[in-house]
Amino acid sequence: MSAEAADREAATSSRPCTPPQTCWFEFLLEESLLEKHLRKPCPDPAPVQLIVQFLEQASKPSVNEQNQVQPPPDNKRNRILKLLALKVAAHLKWDLDILEKSLSVPVLNMLLNELLCVSKVPPGTKHVDMDLATLPPTTAMAILLYNRWAIRTIVQSSFPVKQAKPGPPQLSVMNQMQQEKELTENILKVLKEQASDSILVLEAALKLNKDLYIHTMRTLDLLAMEPGMVNGETETSTAGLKIKTEEMQCQVCYDLGAAYFQQGSTNSAAYENAREKFFRTKELIAEIGSLSLHCTIDEKRLAGYCQACDVLVPSSDITSQQLTPYSQVHICLRSGNYKEVIKIFIEDNSTFRLPVQFRQSVQRELFQKAQQGNEALDEICFKVCACNTVRDILEGRTISVQFNQLFLRPNKEKIDFLLEVCSRSISLEKSSDSLKENMASFLKNVCLGLEDLQYVFMISSHELFITLLKDEERKLLVDQMRKRSPRVNLCIKPVTSFYDIPASASVNIGQLEHQLILSVDPWRIRQILIELHGMTSERQFWTVSNKWEVPSVYSGVILGIKDSLTRDLVYILMAKGLHCSTVKDFSHAKQLFAACLELVTEFSPKLRQVTLNEMLLLDISAHEAGTGQSGERPPSDLISRVRGYLEMRLPDIPLRQVIAEECVAFMLNWKENEYLTLQVPAFLLQSNPYVKLGQLLAATIKELPGPKESRRTAKDLWEVVVQICSVSSQHKRGNDGRVSLIKQRESTLGIMYRSELLSFIKKLREPLVLTIILSLFVKLHNVREDIVNDITAEHISIWPSSIPNLQSVDFEAVAITVKELVRYARSINPNNHSWLIIQADIYFATNQYSAALHYYLQAGAVCSDFFNKAVPPDVYTDQVIKRMIKCCSLLNCHTQVAILCQFLREIDYKTAFKSLQEQNSHDAMDSYYDYIWDVTILEYLTYLHHKRGETDKRQIAIKAIGQTELNASNPEEVLQLAAQRRKKKFLQAMAKLYF
């Protein structure tokens, strides 16, 4: 080495490794030390920062002698800066994941445009018009890279972005950010216009069958040489970084899939294309391996896309058999095929493929649908819960509370299904001992939790139970059951085994008692009792089951029968008949009561009438649960029997209060008001409080159309209810002579207790009767002195406006009653607008403003075909609108307040202007301007935004004013139509927000 060269090397090595921050890019530019800098373990500045600085310097505008701003000059320095930026990107292997994460859209757009330029892509030529197969490899790859970035940027822009918290306001920084934002929006606009072309380019790339090449630092250096020194090397197929065909297609398929998936929100057919591309991506990853250097796919995100496509585009061909259990469950849920869901869950109990959290989420979704009124799902909910419970116990978890709640009232179908799930969830040959122990413990605990012995026998005689539990465990379980129910002898083996061995007397009695418990056939019950009484005369067989319950008013008469066989038979027939009626097994109940009637008619007129009364109640319940639900009137014979019961004056007949209650409710529900008003005997009004209440309700309804002065019955009904809701105070005199209040209790002066009144009301279904009762309680609620916000209701004006002794009324109980009645009324008809308004007023009075808005909007929606028609003015009164305004104001939705001010009969400009002055609004603000039709409010908005310097929002307001249909010179009909159209759109937007 020469001395001069040695001096130069020493001078270079003595320089600092990291140049001053202010001139580092000049340092790299002058000394050509870029590659050395990039080879450092942690280069500072980072490569992406270098790209930004190089391109910023290259794109700086120049200023001429006249101080005029000129475009960046195309000189050697700027060309070198752009080349250096490309070399840094080449060092990063043109990885779009890294570049997109660190560079803004404008910078990356400039970088890729420079790549197109150096790759000899003719400027001004559409990429879609170019044949990729005939282009040089580096040129084709540059076009693909640009178009991949284009559709990725479009997809990324559709995702919500969390706004960074702004720091202290600096004018220069804010201006720079605004310029970058506007530039990004302009670029996005162009990219979206060219999106279809970009997709066509990428689709064409999938047909290429050759490897491609991308520029490296070396090929970029060659491009910077003199033309004579290159010898055409950059145009050959071997120059640059090699990208295999499979790697290129894998990246392109993934990006195309994301683009198609994003388009699916507006074009459902695009999901099919997305599905095809994502599944092709998975195939290509399997071919090239997930460790490819030039193909970086987020496989978790890809799996999510594939799962979503399976749900959105269910396959109809044979490949559907290859769908994941997730996809199969989702498809079944969407199509309502719940039986298939249960089948999948049962199969999964043996494979454990589905996570427990996913299964629980399906169960929650079904329970929510059932709670919303879909009663058909009740059975499905139990079956899914049973499947999940078996999965839980197999994995050693505890039984869920939901299963225990659903199993409070077991029946044969539930037991059969549970045993089926248990049998199919465990393999007796292959399952581990721990699984078998868990299952055995579960079945044993289920038996111990059951009170009805027929269900215990169903489980204990099942093959799975006998196989899993050892003889000692089964004997121990039987001993435990015997201690709990000493009258019944349980067998360890199935019933059929009794016929295989000589039966002792005690075994025969136990077997007959078991049959007696299960049977609902009157003839068979009679035969069993005859056999039992033939075996022993010491037992009282009506005590065999603790489930046989007869009201105490009846049991005293029945147990007074001297003949033990007749006593047992009458008691059991009555108990089973009442039970079947309760569980709505009306056919068996009718058979049992008919047999009982035939039996008691021979010797007891009193029990005969009791049975007839219960048969009347049964017929009422059967009609209400059957044809009555569709609005079909009951037969005249049934109405006559109800009247006969109400007028019955037989002495010493045991009566259940519930029958009178049901009869009066029946008459009110079927509008037999004429009878209740005029034809009810006077003695009945004094002796039966429910008849008295029904008569007052019927008379009040009859007087509704008349003048207020003639509504005397309404005042009587008011006084009766006030007395029911009153409390009596107990006082105690102390040793010092002072009187102190020690307790308040429900008054006994009323014709019934408040709980009885509430129970009676919940048997009513006639809308007008419920509305009258609701309005009475609402008025009683409003009478209290400390009430701030009144609740409104229909017909509220018919009630007195004051109470002489306010302290005597339990207003807390009244408020609870109002809430319960509204909840019940809405369960009868969820679309009654007056009941929805009452519900909204209750939430408004208790400061639950979001819920109040929900019900105010729902009330308007149900009577206007979801706001496609005008909401009647008697629904959206000025008071309702003002309450909606207050709700929006307290929720900080101030633009909504201004719009609602237009709904009032006289527009409240003061409130509207005050709300628009608020700057911390939580609603969509300027996106609501299209819903304003009052020009005065729009003009005020224009002034307000001008004053604040909010140019964009001011332009939106001006655009809204400029709509021709708001021109003041238009005919009144046109202006009203414009207002109505905006009302409709605004209320529909509000409904989507709060529903």
Short mmCIF file of N, CA and C in Angstrom, two decimals, residues 718 722 726 779-780 783-784 800-809 811:
data_model
loop_
_atom_site.label_atom_id
_atom_site.label_comp_id
_atom_site.label_asym_id
_atom_site.label_seq_id
_atom_site.Cartn_x
_atom_site.Cartn_y
_atom_site.Cartn_z
N TRP A 718 -110.43 4.04 42.76
CA TRP A 718 -109.28 4.77 43.30
C TRP A 718 -109.18 4.57 44.81
N VAL A 722 -106.17 2.75 46.83
CA VAL A 722 -105.42 3.54 47.81
C VAL A 722 -105.42 2.83 49.16
N SER A 726 -102.19 1.25 51.40
CA SER A 726 -101.94 1.99 52.64
C SER A 726 -101.20 1.12 53.64
N LYS A 779 -100.94 7.46 38.43
CA LYS A 779 -101.48 8.65 39.09
C LYS A 779 -101.18 8.63 40.58
N LEU A 780 -101.32 7.47 41.20
CA LEU A 780 -101.02 7.34 42.62
C LEU A 780 -99.54 7.61 42.88
N VAL A 783 -98.89 11.45 42.79
CA VAL A 783 -99.54 12.28 43.81
C VAL A 783 -98.58 12.71 44.91
N ARG A 784 -97.56 11.89 45.17
CA ARG A 784 -96.65 12.20 46.29
C ARG A 784 -96.00 13.56 46.09
N PRO A 800 -108.75 10.99 40.79
CA PRO A 800 -108.61 12.17 41.66
C PRO A 800 -107.15 12.65 41.69
N SER A 801 -106.96 13.92 41.94
CA SER A 801 -105.61 14.49 41.90
C SER A 801 -104.98 14.64 43.26
N SER A 802 -105.65 14.19 44.33
CA SER A 802 -105.07 14.33 45.66
C SER A 802 -105.58 13.21 46.57
N ILE A 803 -104.86 13.03 47.69
CA ILE A 803 -105.24 12.05 48.71
C ILE A 803 -105.29 12.79 50.04
N PRO A 804 -106.35 12.59 50.84
CA PRO A 804 -106.46 13.32 52.11
C PRO A 804 -105.29 13.04 53.06
N ASN A 805 -104.84 11.79 53.12
CA ASN A 805 -103.80 11.42 54.08
C ASN A 805 -102.63 10.78 53.34
N LEU A 806 -101.70 11.63 52.88
CA LEU A 806 -100.57 11.13 52.09
C LEU A 806 -99.68 10.19 52.89
N GLN A 807 -99.56 10.45 54.21
CA GLN A 807 -98.64 9.65 55.02
C GLN A 807 -99.07 8.20 55.14
N SER A 808 -100.33 7.93 54.86
CA SER A 808 -100.82 6.56 55.03
C SER A 808 -100.48 5.67 53.84
N VAL A 809 -100.07 6.25 52.71
CA VAL A 809 -99.81 5.46 51.50
C VAL A 809 -98.34 5.04 51.46
N PHE A 811 -95.72 4.72 49.35
CA PHE A 811 -95.36 5.13 47.99
C PHE A 811 -94.20 4.31 47.44
#
